[in-house]
Protein backbone atom coordinates (compact mmCIF):
# COMPACT_ATOMS: atom_id res chain seq x y z
CA MET A 1 -23.70 -45.92 3.89
CA GLU A 2 -24.20 -43.43 1.08
CA LYS A 3 -27.71 -44.76 0.40
CA LEU A 4 -28.48 -44.49 4.11
CA TRP A 5 -27.37 -40.85 4.15
CA GLN A 6 -29.49 -40.08 1.10
CA ASN A 7 -32.55 -41.24 3.02
CA SER A 8 -34.35 -38.01 3.99
CA ILE A 9 -35.70 -39.45 7.26
CA VAL A 10 -32.25 -40.59 8.41
CA LYS A 11 -30.73 -37.25 7.41
CA SER A 12 -33.43 -35.32 9.28
CA LEU A 13 -32.99 -37.41 12.41
CA LEU A 14 -29.23 -36.91 12.29
CA ILE A 15 -29.58 -33.12 11.88
CA ALA A 16 -32.06 -32.91 14.76
CA THR A 17 -29.81 -35.07 16.97
CA LEU A 18 -26.70 -33.00 16.23
CA VAL A 19 -28.53 -29.71 16.83
CA GLY A 20 -30.07 -31.00 20.06
CA PHE A 21 -26.71 -32.29 21.28
CA GLY A 22 -25.03 -29.00 20.38
CA PHE A 23 -27.73 -26.98 22.15
CA TYR A 24 -27.37 -29.16 25.25
CA ILE A 25 -23.57 -28.89 25.33
CA GLY A 26 -23.79 -25.12 24.75
CA ALA A 27 -26.17 -24.75 27.68
CA LYS A 28 -23.93 -26.86 29.92
CA VAL A 29 -20.90 -24.75 28.99
CA GLY A 30 -22.79 -21.50 29.59
CA LEU A 31 -23.95 -22.69 33.02
CA ALA A 32 -20.54 -24.11 33.95
CA LEU A 33 -18.91 -20.75 33.24
CA SER A 34 -21.56 -18.70 35.09
CA PHE A 35 -20.82 -16.75 38.26
CA GLN A 36 -22.25 -17.97 41.52
CA PRO A 37 -24.42 -17.58 43.50
CA ASP A 38 -26.64 -15.70 41.02
CA HIS A 39 -25.80 -17.92 38.00
CA ILE A 40 -24.86 -14.88 35.88
CA ALA A 41 -23.59 -16.18 32.51
CA VAL A 42 -20.79 -14.25 30.84
CA PHE A 43 -21.89 -15.59 27.45
CA TRP A 44 -24.65 -17.89 26.25
CA PRO A 45 -23.62 -20.35 23.47
CA PRO A 46 -26.83 -22.41 22.85
CA ASN A 47 -28.47 -19.79 20.62
CA THR A 48 -25.41 -19.78 18.34
CA VAL A 49 -25.92 -23.48 17.67
CA ILE A 50 -29.49 -22.88 16.48
CA ILE A 51 -28.48 -19.86 14.36
CA THR A 52 -25.74 -21.90 12.69
CA ALA A 53 -28.15 -24.73 11.93
CA LEU A 54 -30.75 -22.35 10.45
CA VAL A 55 -28.13 -20.65 8.27
CA LEU A 56 -26.96 -23.98 6.86
CA ILE A 57 -30.20 -25.89 6.31
CA PRO A 58 -33.19 -25.00 4.04
CA ARG A 59 -36.10 -23.12 5.61
CA ARG A 60 -38.45 -26.02 5.06
CA LYS A 61 -36.30 -27.97 7.57
CA TRP A 62 -36.00 -25.29 10.24
CA TRP A 63 -38.27 -27.32 12.45
CA LEU A 64 -35.36 -29.76 12.82
CA ALA A 65 -33.53 -27.06 14.77
CA PHE A 66 -36.46 -25.69 16.79
CA LEU A 67 -37.86 -29.07 17.82
CA PRO A 68 -34.79 -30.21 19.81
CA MET A 69 -34.53 -26.67 21.22
CA VAL A 70 -38.07 -26.94 22.62
CA LEU A 71 -37.46 -30.46 23.95
CA ALA A 72 -34.25 -29.39 25.67
CA TYR A 73 -35.27 -25.94 26.92
CA PHE A 74 -38.60 -26.33 28.71
CA PRO A 75 -37.74 -29.38 30.88
CA ALA A 76 -34.50 -27.67 31.93
CA ALA A 77 -36.31 -24.39 32.62
CA PHE A 78 -38.96 -26.04 34.83
CA GLN A 79 -36.28 -28.08 36.57
CA ALA A 80 -34.44 -24.81 37.35
CA GLY A 81 -37.58 -23.47 39.04
CA TYR A 82 -38.86 -21.14 36.30
CA SER A 83 -42.56 -20.40 36.31
CA VAL A 84 -44.51 -21.10 33.13
CA PRO A 85 -44.80 -17.39 32.14
CA ARG A 86 -41.08 -16.82 32.80
CA ALA A 87 -40.08 -19.86 30.74
CA ILE A 88 -42.30 -18.78 27.86
CA ILE A 89 -40.94 -15.22 27.94
CA PHE A 90 -37.32 -16.41 27.91
CA PHE A 91 -38.03 -18.92 25.14
CA SER A 92 -39.77 -16.25 23.05
CA ALA A 93 -36.82 -13.90 23.56
CA ASN A 94 -34.39 -16.57 22.37
CA CYS A 95 -36.52 -17.35 19.32
CA VAL A 96 -36.75 -13.66 18.35
CA GLU A 97 -32.97 -13.30 18.62
CA ILE A 98 -32.35 -16.43 16.57
CA LEU A 99 -34.81 -15.46 13.83
CA ILE A 100 -33.58 -11.85 13.51
CA ALA A 101 -29.95 -12.98 13.30
CA THR A 102 -30.65 -15.77 10.79
CA LEU A 103 -33.02 -13.84 8.52
CA ALA A 104 -30.67 -10.85 8.43
CA LEU A 105 -27.71 -13.01 7.46
CA GLN A 106 -29.71 -14.79 4.76
CA TYR A 107 -31.19 -11.55 3.40
CA TYR A 108 -28.00 -9.50 3.23
CA LEU A 109 -25.64 -12.44 2.59
CA PRO A 110 -27.63 -15.01 0.58
CA SER A 111 -24.47 -16.90 -0.42
CA ARG A 112 -23.60 -17.42 3.30
CA ILE A 113 -21.22 -15.37 5.38
CA ARG A 114 -17.53 -16.18 4.94
CA PHE A 115 -15.92 -13.16 6.61
CA GLU A 116 -14.04 -12.28 3.42
CA ASN A 117 -14.85 -8.56 3.22
CA LEU A 118 -15.68 -5.59 5.41
CA ARG A 119 -19.38 -5.58 4.46
CA GLU A 120 -19.87 -9.10 5.81
CA CYS A 121 -18.17 -8.12 9.05
CA ILE A 122 -20.35 -5.03 9.51
CA ILE A 123 -23.55 -7.00 8.84
CA PHE A 124 -22.51 -9.68 11.32
CA VAL A 125 -21.77 -7.22 14.12
CA ALA A 126 -24.88 -5.13 13.38
CA PHE A 127 -27.50 -7.91 13.32
CA PRO A 128 -26.57 -11.13 15.21
CA VAL A 129 -24.45 -9.28 17.78
CA ILE A 130 -26.31 -5.99 18.38
CA ILE A 131 -29.81 -5.68 16.90
CA ALA A 132 -30.97 -9.27 17.54
CA CYS A 133 -29.72 -9.14 21.14
CA ILE A 134 -31.37 -5.76 21.78
CA PHE A 135 -34.78 -7.18 20.87
CA SER A 136 -34.11 -10.39 22.76
CA ALA A 137 -33.01 -8.60 25.94
CA SER A 138 -36.00 -6.25 25.78
CA ILE A 139 -38.42 -9.19 25.67
CA ALA A 140 -36.62 -11.26 28.30
CA SER A 141 -36.42 -8.37 30.76
CA ILE A 142 -40.22 -8.29 30.95
CA ALA A 143 -39.86 -11.21 33.36
CA SER A 144 -38.21 -8.81 35.84
CA PHE A 145 -41.62 -7.22 36.45
CA GLN A 146 -42.59 -10.39 38.32
CA GLU A 147 -39.59 -9.95 40.65
CA PRO A 148 -39.78 -6.68 42.61
CA GLY A 149 -36.16 -6.92 43.74
CA VAL A 150 -34.75 -7.18 40.19
CA SER A 151 -34.02 -4.05 38.17
CA PHE A 152 -35.31 -4.05 34.59
CA TRP A 153 -32.16 -2.41 33.25
CA LEU A 154 -29.86 -4.75 35.18
CA ALA A 155 -31.71 -7.75 33.73
CA TRP A 156 -31.58 -6.14 30.28
CA ARG A 157 -27.83 -5.52 30.51
CA VAL A 158 -27.03 -9.03 31.73
CA TRP A 159 -29.12 -10.65 28.98
CA PHE A 160 -27.92 -8.37 26.18
CA LEU A 161 -24.20 -8.63 26.94
CA GLY A 162 -24.37 -12.38 27.58
CA ASP A 163 -26.09 -13.17 24.29
CA ALA A 164 -24.10 -10.58 22.33
CA LEU A 165 -20.78 -11.97 23.58
CA GLY A 166 -21.94 -15.51 22.82
CA ASN A 167 -22.79 -14.56 19.24
CA LEU A 168 -19.55 -12.59 18.94
CA THR A 169 -17.20 -15.29 20.21
CA PHE A 170 -18.81 -18.64 19.35
CA LEU A 171 -20.99 -18.05 16.27
CA PRO A 172 -18.06 -17.12 13.94
CA VAL A 173 -16.16 -20.22 15.11
CA LEU A 174 -19.07 -22.52 14.23
CA LEU A 175 -19.78 -20.84 10.88
CA THR A 176 -16.18 -20.72 9.63
CA TRP A 177 -15.25 -24.25 10.67
CA ILE A 178 -18.44 -25.93 9.41
CA MET A 179 -18.44 -24.09 6.07
CA ALA A 180 -14.74 -24.85 5.58
CA GLY A 181 -15.65 -28.53 5.28
CA THR A 182 -12.95 -31.20 5.24
CA ALA A 183 -11.42 -30.73 1.77
CA TRP A 184 -8.69 -28.47 3.18
CA VAL A 185 -7.29 -31.35 5.29
CA GLY A 186 -5.85 -33.16 2.28
CA THR A 187 -4.45 -30.03 0.62
CA THR A 188 -2.85 -28.37 3.66
CA PRO A 189 0.90 -29.02 4.08
CA TRP A 190 2.04 -30.68 7.28
CA TRP A 191 3.96 -27.64 8.51
CA ARG A 192 0.71 -25.63 8.58
CA PHE A 193 -0.77 -28.18 10.97
CA LEU A 194 2.37 -27.95 13.07
CA GLU A 195 2.18 -24.16 13.11
CA GLY A 196 -1.48 -24.29 14.15
CA ALA A 197 -0.72 -26.77 16.93
CA VAL A 198 2.13 -24.60 18.26
CA LEU A 199 -0.12 -21.53 18.17
CA ALA A 200 -2.92 -23.34 20.03
CA PHE A 201 -0.47 -24.61 22.66
CA LEU A 202 0.97 -21.13 23.23
CA LEU A 203 -2.53 -19.65 23.45
CA VAL A 204 -3.44 -22.07 26.23
CA VAL A 205 -0.17 -21.54 28.13
CA VAL A 206 -0.04 -17.76 27.79
CA GLY A 207 -3.81 -17.39 28.28
CA GLN A 208 -3.74 -19.44 31.46
CA PHE A 209 -0.82 -17.40 32.77
CA ALA A 210 -2.50 -14.09 31.88
CA TYR A 211 -6.03 -14.86 33.01
CA GLY A 212 -5.32 -17.31 35.82
CA ALA A 213 -2.52 -15.34 37.42
CA GLU A 214 -2.14 -14.91 41.16
CA SER A 215 -0.89 -11.74 42.75
CA ASN A 216 2.60 -13.10 43.47
CA TYR A 217 3.40 -14.09 39.86
CA LEU A 218 5.15 -10.85 38.90
CA GLY A 219 5.99 -9.36 42.24
CA ASN A 220 4.31 -6.05 42.89
CA LEU A 221 2.97 -5.57 39.33
CA PRO A 222 -0.83 -5.34 39.15
CA MET A 223 -2.58 -8.30 37.58
CA LEU A 224 -4.01 -6.05 34.84
CA THR A 225 -0.46 -6.02 33.46
CA TYR A 226 -1.04 -9.55 32.18
CA LEU A 227 -4.09 -8.74 30.04
CA PRO A 228 -2.24 -7.83 26.77
CA MET A 229 -0.07 -10.95 26.83
CA PRO A 230 -2.21 -13.05 24.39
CA LEU A 231 -2.52 -10.16 21.88
CA PRO A 232 0.66 -11.02 19.86
CA LEU A 233 -0.67 -14.57 19.46
CA MET A 234 -3.98 -13.19 18.21
CA PHE A 235 -2.13 -11.09 15.63
CA TRP A 236 -0.26 -14.25 14.61
CA ALA A 237 -3.57 -16.07 14.17
CA ALA A 238 -5.09 -13.19 12.18
CA PHE A 239 -2.16 -12.76 9.79
CA ARG A 240 -1.34 -16.43 9.26
CA PHE A 241 -4.73 -18.16 9.53
CA GLY A 242 -7.21 -15.42 8.65
CA PRO A 243 -10.60 -14.86 10.31
CA GLN A 244 -11.04 -18.56 11.05
CA GLY A 245 -7.77 -18.66 12.98
CA LEU A 246 -8.51 -15.45 14.84
CA PHE A 247 -12.01 -16.56 15.88
CA SER A 248 -10.60 -19.83 17.19
CA ALA A 249 -7.83 -18.01 19.08
CA THR A 250 -10.18 -15.52 20.70
CA PHE A 251 -12.58 -18.29 21.65
CA ILE A 252 -9.78 -20.15 23.44
CA THR A 253 -8.68 -17.08 25.36
CA ALA A 254 -12.30 -16.21 26.21
CA LEU A 255 -12.90 -19.66 27.67
CA LEU A 256 -9.70 -19.45 29.73
CA SER A 257 -10.48 -16.00 31.11
CA ILE A 258 -14.11 -16.82 31.94
CA TRP A 259 -13.21 -20.16 33.51
CA ASN A 260 -10.55 -18.63 35.75
CA ALA A 261 -12.72 -15.66 36.72
CA ALA A 262 -15.66 -17.95 37.58
CA ASN A 263 -13.30 -19.88 39.87
CA GLY A 264 -11.95 -16.75 41.55
CA ASN A 265 -8.61 -16.47 39.71
CA GLY A 266 -7.09 -13.80 37.51
CA PRO A 267 -7.60 -10.09 37.03
CA PHE A 268 -11.38 -10.28 36.48
CA THR A 269 -12.33 -11.00 40.07
CA SER A 270 -14.00 -8.33 42.16
CA THR A 271 -16.25 -8.08 45.16
CA SER A 272 -19.41 -8.35 43.05
CA PRO A 273 -20.09 -11.19 40.54
CA ALA A 274 -22.12 -8.77 38.40
CA ASP A 275 -19.14 -6.38 38.21
CA SER A 276 -16.78 -9.24 37.31
CA VAL A 277 -19.11 -10.38 34.54
CA LEU A 278 -19.48 -6.85 33.17
CA THR A 279 -15.69 -6.33 33.17
CA LEU A 280 -15.13 -9.62 31.33
CA GLN A 281 -17.81 -8.90 28.74
CA LEU A 282 -16.60 -5.38 27.96
CA PHE A 283 -12.97 -6.53 27.80
CA HIS A 284 -13.61 -9.29 25.28
CA ALA A 285 -15.96 -7.16 23.16
CA THR A 286 -13.36 -4.38 23.08
CA ILE A 287 -10.65 -6.79 21.98
CA LEU A 288 -12.60 -9.03 19.61
CA ILE A 289 -14.47 -6.50 17.46
CA PRO A 290 -11.36 -4.56 16.31
CA MET A 291 -9.43 -7.81 15.84
CA MET A 292 -12.31 -9.21 13.79
CA PHE A 293 -12.25 -6.21 11.47
CA LEU A 294 -8.45 -6.47 11.20
CA ALA A 295 -8.54 -10.17 10.27
CA VAL A 296 -11.29 -9.59 7.69
CA LEU A 297 -9.39 -6.68 6.13
CA ILE A 298 -6.26 -8.83 5.90
CA ARG A 299 -8.28 -11.62 4.30
CA GLU A 300 -9.92 -9.19 1.88
CA ARG A 301 -6.54 -7.80 0.86
CA LYS A 302 -5.11 -11.28 0.25
CA LEU A 303 -8.10 -12.24 -1.89
CA THR A 304 -7.76 -8.98 -3.86
CA GLU A 305 -4.08 -9.68 -4.47
CA LEU A 306 -4.88 -13.19 -5.69
CA GLN A 307 -7.58 -11.84 -8.01
CA LEU A 308 -5.18 -9.21 -9.38
CA LEU A 309 -2.55 -11.89 -10.04
CA LYS A 310 -5.13 -14.03 -11.83
CA THR A 311 -6.27 -11.04 -13.90
CA LYS A 312 -2.66 -10.26 -14.79
CA ARG A 313 -2.06 -13.84 -15.97
CA ASP A 314 -5.29 -13.83 -17.98
CA LEU A 315 -4.34 -10.53 -19.64
CA GLU A 316 -0.90 -11.90 -20.48
CA LEU A 317 -2.53 -14.95 -22.05
CA GLN A 318 -4.94 -12.78 -24.03
CA VAL A 319 -2.15 -10.52 -25.30
CA GLY A 320 -0.12 -13.57 -26.23
CA CYS A 321 -3.13 -15.01 -28.04
CA VAL A 322 -3.56 -11.82 -30.10
CA ASN A 323 0.18 -11.63 -30.87
CA ASN A 324 0.22 -15.25 -32.02
CA LEU A 325 -2.83 -14.66 -34.20
CA GLN A 326 -1.26 -11.59 -35.82
CA SER A 327 1.99 -13.47 -36.39
CA GLN A 328 0.21 -16.40 -38.03
CA PHE A 329 -1.90 -14.06 -40.19
CA ILE A 330 1.14 -12.08 -41.37
CA GLN A 331 2.94 -15.31 -42.27
CA ASP A 332 -0.08 -16.32 -44.40
CA THR A 333 -0.51 -19.52 -42.42
CA ASP A 334 -2.96 -22.18 -43.59
CA PRO A 335 -6.43 -21.20 -42.19
CA ARG A 336 -7.01 -24.55 -40.54
CA GLU A 337 -3.66 -24.42 -38.76
CA LEU A 338 -4.30 -20.79 -37.81
CA PHE A 339 -7.71 -21.46 -36.26
CA ASP A 340 -6.51 -24.63 -34.54
CA LYS A 341 -3.78 -22.60 -32.86
CA LEU A 342 -6.26 -19.83 -32.03
CA LEU A 343 -8.64 -22.36 -30.44
CA MET A 344 -5.83 -23.77 -28.29
CA ASP A 345 -4.94 -20.25 -27.11
CA LEU A 346 -8.58 -19.44 -26.34
CA LEU A 347 -9.06 -22.66 -24.38
CA LYS A 348 -5.94 -21.88 -22.38
CA THR A 349 -7.04 -18.29 -21.77
CA THR A 350 -10.55 -19.27 -20.63
CA HIS A 351 -9.36 -22.35 -18.67
CA SER A 352 -11.66 -24.55 -20.77
CA GLU A 353 -11.23 -28.21 -21.67
CA TYR A 354 -12.77 -28.10 -25.14
CA GLY A 355 -14.65 -25.85 -27.56
CA PHE A 356 -14.97 -24.79 -31.19
CA ILE A 357 -14.70 -21.75 -33.46
CA ALA A 358 -17.33 -21.43 -36.20
CA GLU A 359 -18.72 -19.00 -38.73
CA VAL A 360 -22.25 -18.66 -40.07
CA SER A 361 -22.52 -20.06 -43.61
CA LYS A 362 -24.94 -21.69 -46.07
CA ASP A 363 -25.14 -25.38 -46.86
CA GLU A 364 -25.95 -27.00 -50.22
CA LYS A 365 -29.67 -26.36 -49.66
CA ASP A 366 -29.02 -22.69 -48.93
CA ALA A 367 -29.91 -23.26 -45.26
CA THR A 368 -28.09 -21.29 -42.58
CA CYS A 369 -25.64 -23.36 -40.55
CA LEU A 370 -22.51 -23.06 -38.46
CA GLN A 371 -19.29 -24.05 -40.25
CA ALA A 372 -16.65 -25.10 -37.73
CA LEU A 373 -13.22 -23.59 -38.41
CA ALA A 374 -11.63 -25.41 -35.48
CA ILE A 375 -13.01 -27.91 -32.98
CA SER A 376 -11.60 -29.92 -30.10
CA ASN A 377 -11.28 -33.65 -30.56
CA ILE A 378 -13.44 -35.15 -27.82
CA ALA A 379 -14.17 -38.45 -29.55
CA TRP A 380 -15.23 -40.99 -26.93
CA ASN A 381 -15.47 -44.22 -28.96
CA GLU A 382 -14.35 -45.71 -32.27
CA GLU A 383 -17.39 -44.41 -34.15
CA THR A 384 -16.90 -40.80 -33.07
CA ARG A 385 -13.14 -41.02 -33.70
CA SER A 386 -13.79 -42.17 -37.26
CA PHE A 387 -16.37 -39.41 -37.70
CA TYR A 388 -13.93 -36.78 -36.46
CA ASP A 389 -11.08 -38.00 -38.70
CA ALA A 390 -13.38 -37.99 -41.73
CA ASN A 391 -14.86 -34.51 -41.21
CA ALA A 392 -12.10 -32.55 -39.48
CA PRO A 393 -10.21 -31.69 -42.73
CA THR A 394 -13.29 -30.08 -44.34
CA GLY A 395 -14.84 -28.79 -41.13
CA PHE A 396 -17.97 -29.76 -39.24
CA ARG A 397 -21.35 -28.21 -39.93
CA PHE A 398 -24.03 -27.64 -37.30
CA GLU A 399 -27.64 -26.96 -38.09
CA ILE A 400 -28.97 -23.78 -36.46
CA LYS A 401 -31.37 -25.42 -34.05
CA ARG A 402 -32.24 -24.97 -30.42
CA GLY A 403 -29.21 -25.67 -28.24
CA LEU A 404 -26.44 -24.07 -26.23
CA HIS A 405 -23.93 -24.45 -29.08
CA THR A 406 -26.04 -22.21 -31.34
CA ALA A 407 -27.53 -19.93 -28.63
CA PRO A 408 -25.02 -17.07 -29.25
CA TYR A 409 -26.21 -16.86 -32.89
CA THR A 410 -29.93 -17.36 -32.29
CA SER A 411 -30.07 -14.95 -29.34
CA GLY A 412 -27.50 -12.43 -30.54
CA ASP A 413 -26.07 -12.24 -27.02
CA THR A 414 -23.12 -13.56 -25.08
CA VAL A 415 -24.20 -16.88 -23.54
CA ILE A 416 -22.93 -18.06 -20.16
CA ALA A 417 -24.27 -21.31 -18.71
CA ASN A 418 -23.02 -22.43 -15.29
CA ASN A 419 -25.31 -25.46 -15.24
CA PRO A 420 -25.52 -26.69 -18.86
CA ALA A 421 -27.28 -29.95 -18.05
CA ASN A 422 -30.31 -28.12 -16.62
CA ASP A 423 -30.15 -25.01 -18.80
CA PRO A 424 -33.52 -24.43 -20.57
CA ARG A 425 -31.65 -23.55 -23.79
CA SER A 426 -29.94 -26.94 -23.88
CA CYS A 427 -31.15 -29.71 -26.18
CA GLY A 428 -29.15 -32.42 -24.46
CA LEU A 429 -25.98 -34.24 -25.41
CA PRO A 430 -25.31 -37.18 -27.76
CA ASP A 431 -24.98 -40.56 -26.09
CA GLY A 432 -21.49 -40.89 -24.59
CA HIS A 433 -20.64 -37.18 -24.92
CA PRO A 434 -18.50 -35.90 -22.00
CA GLU A 435 -20.48 -33.99 -19.41
CA LEU A 436 -20.56 -30.20 -19.58
CA ASN A 437 -19.92 -28.60 -16.21
């Protein structure tokens, strides 16, 4: 199975199939939740599927996202009665929106958006939600010129708010859940799953009551009284589950409210479908944007606290290392024992598995070399164990040659290598040596 997945053709076909299926399901959901008889969509999810795919895959494979989009869009558009110019205009508008949103996210957030700080949140709202949808709506509304009875600004408003709300509600859900992967499943305690299940259940129950209410539920109280009911659950999701939990919670409530309104239930029903759609869109945008910023600020604060705790522990380890070194020096400890203890403290402080301490010296031929004062025992077979036992008492010597172990001396700088195996300064490892990572 692993060899099959490594096959580039199979992987490409799978990506294209998943994107095409996601685009199709998104379109079906958008149409199912549209208001009749004009088919006005409150939000449009298909574009979010393409944006997510483009953010996650390399640019050289973007065609795997656009190809299924073309194959799914044009047959459906012609089946719906669109003329060729209208279909091309709408497709071009969608492509412009997708490209602006994706390129902006990749340019300003090259390491992928994770909704962990306020800057990421501002960039997300500014580009995928606002700027990309402004351009898209402006292009799509050109089609209104072919229909004398359709107002340009009405078409612009419907397109802009529908796409903006789709990017605001569904895109963060896709990005956070896909980038979270599956590793968290094995490390999350069971009670967290239980808490999440209870929260999801309450969101459905309370959301259905609030957004599917009939006029006789609470006597003479207006149905708008029900609107704030899911808010405490959203705060619960934001504080306990971070941005990912909040996005999921708001998506659930958005689906419930749109579904009920499209079927004539709840507080978002009015005499005009266009007015109902506008009320829904403005309500969810007003709720979701502040809640998004709140969840991101909470997440940012938690990450800052964790970083401060880590820094505090590291400082305590460093101070302890210095104190131990001073104590050993004052007690006139044997140099080998002193440096061995210092190396252990340094490895603990830097969270490293092995290392060495050395000084620059001269060998018998008056050649410059590194004389090890302390070195970790990483012997991996009988030969290296014997070599270590024989040379450890007198100390190892390294010739000053090209390599990562001598780079600090030869370059005169601090050397940090996050990928030692492929670092151009590396000269490789002896056979059997543990990997450096």
